[in-house]
GROMACS .gro file of C-alpha atoms in nm:
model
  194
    1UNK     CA    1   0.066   1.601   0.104
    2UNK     CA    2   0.176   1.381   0.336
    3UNK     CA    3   0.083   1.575   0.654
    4UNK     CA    4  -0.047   1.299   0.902
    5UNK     CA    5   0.360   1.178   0.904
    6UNK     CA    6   0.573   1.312   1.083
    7UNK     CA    7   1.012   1.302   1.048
    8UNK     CA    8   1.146   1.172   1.326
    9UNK     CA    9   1.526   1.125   1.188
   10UNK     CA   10   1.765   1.223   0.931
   11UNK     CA   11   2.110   1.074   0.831
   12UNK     CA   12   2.223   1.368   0.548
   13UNK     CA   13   2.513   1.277   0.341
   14UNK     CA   14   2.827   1.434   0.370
   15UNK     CA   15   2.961   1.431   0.077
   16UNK     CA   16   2.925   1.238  -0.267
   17UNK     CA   17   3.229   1.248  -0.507
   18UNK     CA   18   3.155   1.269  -0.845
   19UNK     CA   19   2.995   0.986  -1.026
   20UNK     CA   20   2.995   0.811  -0.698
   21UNK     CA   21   2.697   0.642  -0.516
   22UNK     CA   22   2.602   0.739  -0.225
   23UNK     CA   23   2.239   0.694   0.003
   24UNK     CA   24   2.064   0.973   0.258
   25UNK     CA   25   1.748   0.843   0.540
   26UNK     CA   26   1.456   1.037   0.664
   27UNK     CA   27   1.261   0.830   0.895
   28UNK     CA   28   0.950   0.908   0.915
   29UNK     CA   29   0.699   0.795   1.204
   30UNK     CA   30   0.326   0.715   1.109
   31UNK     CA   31   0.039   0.808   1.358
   32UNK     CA   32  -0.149   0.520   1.570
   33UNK     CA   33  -0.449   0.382   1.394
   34UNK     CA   34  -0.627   0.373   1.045
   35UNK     CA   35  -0.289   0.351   0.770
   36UNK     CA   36  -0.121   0.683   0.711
   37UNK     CA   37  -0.112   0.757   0.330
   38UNK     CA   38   0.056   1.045   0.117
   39UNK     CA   39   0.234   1.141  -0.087
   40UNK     CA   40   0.599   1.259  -0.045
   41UNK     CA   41   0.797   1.530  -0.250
   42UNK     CA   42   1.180   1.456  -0.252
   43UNK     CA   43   1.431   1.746  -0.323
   44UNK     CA   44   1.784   1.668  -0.328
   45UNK     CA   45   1.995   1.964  -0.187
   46UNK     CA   46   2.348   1.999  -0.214
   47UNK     CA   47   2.698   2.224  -0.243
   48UNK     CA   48   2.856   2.186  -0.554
   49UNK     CA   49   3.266   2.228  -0.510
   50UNK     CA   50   3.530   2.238  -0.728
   51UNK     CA   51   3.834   1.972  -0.689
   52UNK     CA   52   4.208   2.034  -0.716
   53UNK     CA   53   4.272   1.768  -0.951
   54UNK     CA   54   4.636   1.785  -0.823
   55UNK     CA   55   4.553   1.720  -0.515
   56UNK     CA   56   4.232   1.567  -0.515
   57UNK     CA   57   4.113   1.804  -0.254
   58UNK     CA   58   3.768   2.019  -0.249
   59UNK     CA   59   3.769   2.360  -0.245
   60UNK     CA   60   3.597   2.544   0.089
   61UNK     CA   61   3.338   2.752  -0.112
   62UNK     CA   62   3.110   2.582  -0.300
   63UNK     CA   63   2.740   2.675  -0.461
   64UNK     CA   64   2.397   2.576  -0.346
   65UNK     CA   65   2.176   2.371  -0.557
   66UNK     CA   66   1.900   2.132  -0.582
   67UNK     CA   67   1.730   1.858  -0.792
   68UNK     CA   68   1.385   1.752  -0.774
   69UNK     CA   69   1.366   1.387  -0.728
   70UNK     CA   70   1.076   1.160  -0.791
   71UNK     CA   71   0.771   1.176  -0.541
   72UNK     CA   72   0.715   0.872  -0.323
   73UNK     CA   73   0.356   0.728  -0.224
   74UNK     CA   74   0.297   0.568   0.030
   75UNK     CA   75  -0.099   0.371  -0.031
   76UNK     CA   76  -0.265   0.146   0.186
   77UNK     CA   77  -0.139  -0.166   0.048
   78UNK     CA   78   0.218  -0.081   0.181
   79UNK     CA   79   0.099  -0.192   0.473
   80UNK     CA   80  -0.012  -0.537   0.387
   81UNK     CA   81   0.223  -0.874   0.264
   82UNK     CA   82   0.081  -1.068   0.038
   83UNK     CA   83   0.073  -1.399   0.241
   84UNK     CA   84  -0.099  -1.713   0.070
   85UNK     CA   85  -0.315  -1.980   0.277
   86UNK     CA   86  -0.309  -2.315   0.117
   87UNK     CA   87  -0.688  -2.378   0.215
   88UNK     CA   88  -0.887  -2.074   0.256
   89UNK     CA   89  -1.172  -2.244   0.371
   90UNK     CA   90  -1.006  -2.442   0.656
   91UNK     CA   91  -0.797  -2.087   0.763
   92UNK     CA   92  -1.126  -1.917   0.753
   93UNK     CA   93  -1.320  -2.134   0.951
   94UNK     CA   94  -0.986  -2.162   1.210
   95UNK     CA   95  -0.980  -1.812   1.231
   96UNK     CA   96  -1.370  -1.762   1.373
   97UNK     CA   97  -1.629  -1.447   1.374
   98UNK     CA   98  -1.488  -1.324   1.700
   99UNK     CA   99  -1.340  -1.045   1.455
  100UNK     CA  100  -1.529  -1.029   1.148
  101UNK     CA  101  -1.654  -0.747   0.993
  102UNK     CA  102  -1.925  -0.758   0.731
  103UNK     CA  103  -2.062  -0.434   0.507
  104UNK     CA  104  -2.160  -0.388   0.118
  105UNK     CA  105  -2.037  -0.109  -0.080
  106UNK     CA  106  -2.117   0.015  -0.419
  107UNK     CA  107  -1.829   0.041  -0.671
  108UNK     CA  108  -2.013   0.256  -0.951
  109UNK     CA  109  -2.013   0.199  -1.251
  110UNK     CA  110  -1.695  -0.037  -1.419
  111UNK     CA  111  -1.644  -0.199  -1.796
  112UNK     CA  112  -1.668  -0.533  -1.641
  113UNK     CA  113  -1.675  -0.782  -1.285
  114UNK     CA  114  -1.257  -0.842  -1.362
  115UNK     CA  115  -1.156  -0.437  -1.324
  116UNK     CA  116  -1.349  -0.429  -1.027
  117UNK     CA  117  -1.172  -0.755  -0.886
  118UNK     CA  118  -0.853  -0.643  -0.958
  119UNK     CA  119  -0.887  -0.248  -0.817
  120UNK     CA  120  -1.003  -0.402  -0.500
  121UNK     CA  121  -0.715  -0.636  -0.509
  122UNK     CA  122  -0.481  -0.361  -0.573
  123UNK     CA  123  -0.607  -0.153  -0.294
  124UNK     CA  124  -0.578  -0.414  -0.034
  125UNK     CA  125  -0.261  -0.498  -0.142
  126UNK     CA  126  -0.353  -0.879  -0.040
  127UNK     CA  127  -0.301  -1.242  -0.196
  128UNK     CA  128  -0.544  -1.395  -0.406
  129UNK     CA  129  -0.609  -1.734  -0.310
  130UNK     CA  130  -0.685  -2.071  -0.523
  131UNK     CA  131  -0.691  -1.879  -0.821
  132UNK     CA  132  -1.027  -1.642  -0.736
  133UNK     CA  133  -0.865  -1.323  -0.893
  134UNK     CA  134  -0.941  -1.503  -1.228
  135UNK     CA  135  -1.325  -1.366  -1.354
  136UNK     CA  136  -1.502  -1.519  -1.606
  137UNK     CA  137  -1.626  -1.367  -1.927
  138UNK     CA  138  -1.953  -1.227  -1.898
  139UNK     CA  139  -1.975  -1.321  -1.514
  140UNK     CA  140  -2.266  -1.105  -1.337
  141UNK     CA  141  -2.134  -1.231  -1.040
  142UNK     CA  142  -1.799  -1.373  -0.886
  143UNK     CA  143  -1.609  -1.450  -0.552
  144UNK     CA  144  -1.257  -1.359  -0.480
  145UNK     CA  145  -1.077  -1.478  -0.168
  146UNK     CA  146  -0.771  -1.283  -0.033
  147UNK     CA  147  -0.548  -1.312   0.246
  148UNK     CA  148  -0.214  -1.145   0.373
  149UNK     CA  149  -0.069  -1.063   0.688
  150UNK     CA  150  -0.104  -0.656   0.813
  151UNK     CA  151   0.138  -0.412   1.012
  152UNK     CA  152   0.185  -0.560   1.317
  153UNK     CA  153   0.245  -0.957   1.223
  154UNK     CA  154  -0.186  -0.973   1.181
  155UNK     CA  155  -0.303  -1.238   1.006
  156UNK     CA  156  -0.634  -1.132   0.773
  157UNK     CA  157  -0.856  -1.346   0.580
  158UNK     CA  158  -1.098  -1.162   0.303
  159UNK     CA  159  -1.408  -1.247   0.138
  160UNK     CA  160  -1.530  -1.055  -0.153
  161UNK     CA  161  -1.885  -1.108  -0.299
  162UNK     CA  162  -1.910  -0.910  -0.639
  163UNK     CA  163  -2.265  -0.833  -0.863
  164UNK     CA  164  -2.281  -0.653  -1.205
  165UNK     CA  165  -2.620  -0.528  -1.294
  166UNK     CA  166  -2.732  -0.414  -1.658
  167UNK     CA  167  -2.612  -0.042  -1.633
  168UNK     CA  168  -2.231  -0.196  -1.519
  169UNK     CA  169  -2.270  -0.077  -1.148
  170UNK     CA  170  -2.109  -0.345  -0.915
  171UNK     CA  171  -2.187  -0.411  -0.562
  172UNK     CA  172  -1.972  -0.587  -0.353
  173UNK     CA  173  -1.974  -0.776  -0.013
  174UNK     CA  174  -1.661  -0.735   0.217
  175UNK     CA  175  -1.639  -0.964   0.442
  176UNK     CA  176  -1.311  -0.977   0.719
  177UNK     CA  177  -1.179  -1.216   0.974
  178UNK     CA  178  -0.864  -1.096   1.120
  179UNK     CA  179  -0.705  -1.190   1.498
  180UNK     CA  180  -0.739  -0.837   1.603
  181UNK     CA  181  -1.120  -0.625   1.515
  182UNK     CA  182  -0.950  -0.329   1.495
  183UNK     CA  183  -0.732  -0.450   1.156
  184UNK     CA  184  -1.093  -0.623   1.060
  185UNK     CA  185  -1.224  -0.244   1.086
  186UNK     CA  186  -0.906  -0.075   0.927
  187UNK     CA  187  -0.950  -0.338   0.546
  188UNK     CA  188  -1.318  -0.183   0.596
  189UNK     CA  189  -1.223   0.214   0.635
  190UNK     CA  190  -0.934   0.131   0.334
  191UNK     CA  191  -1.203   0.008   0.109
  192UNK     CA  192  -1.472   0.292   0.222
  193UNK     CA  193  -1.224   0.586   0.125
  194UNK     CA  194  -1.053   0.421  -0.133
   0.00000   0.00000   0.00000
């Protein structure tokens, strides 16, 4: 599932006595842009061979097998650190609109303001500053403040404006300041298709 990827390297493992550790790399390379995501299938192949306990040798012939290994996923929030600011307002205002990015998107329907807080949270993979994550009982409205720093050493700054109305949809606000407007318009595509 993880087609946009693509392997680039492989360091196999030549062999693994028994009850032995022992670690294998695939490198993968991601393509330029909007954050890759997928997910990844692992199988573990190996020769199974029998050892000369006298000897402690292996013998040449062995027989084929393989063991299916947990998938990995790799989400948009890999590509984030959580990175706090000590004073969101004063970062936010140093940072400037040069690179802000500003939409509203409707979450649907959800039990309360606090899930929708936290699955945007979770998505962005980002910080929550001065204790903002925190909603309320009963809120019909709230404001979380996020930061964290992106691929490529990117400082970004979020603003998220949240409304409940009687049927449980929530709207939200997004807005972004980031030092580059093309991270500004990756948080935005993240949140769009996520």
């Amino acid at each position: 599932e993880a087609e946009e990827f693509a392997e680039v390297a492989s360091k196999p493992l030549r062999s693994l006595p028994y009850d032995s550790p022992g670690q294998t790399f695939v490198a993968f390379e991601k393509p330029e842009g909007v954050p890759a995501v997928g997910k990844f299938s692992n199988m573990l192949r190996f020769i199974v061979k029998e050892v000369d306990p006298s000897t402690g040798e292996a013998e040449d012939d062995g027989v084929e097998d393989e063991y299916q290994l947990e998938e990995l996923e790799v989400v948009a929030a890999d590509y984030m650190l959580k990175v706090g600011v000590s004073n969101f307002r004063n970062a936010w205002e140093s940072m400037g609109p040069d690179c802000e990015r500003v939409d509203e998107y409707d979450l649907g329907p959800r039990e309360n303001l606090a899930e929708a807080v936290n699955a945007v949270i979770n998505l962005l993979g980002m910080q929550p500053c001065e204790g903002t994550e925190v909603v309320p009982s009963n809120s019909r409205s709230h404001t979380c403040l996020l930061s964290g720093v992106y691929i490529g050493n990117v400082k970004v700054l979020v603003r998220l404006q949240f409304g409940i109305d009687g049927p449980k949809d929530v709207a939200m606000k997004l807005a972004v300041r980031s030092e580059d407007e093309a991270v500004s318009d990756a948080i935005h595509e993240i949140v769009a298709s996520g």
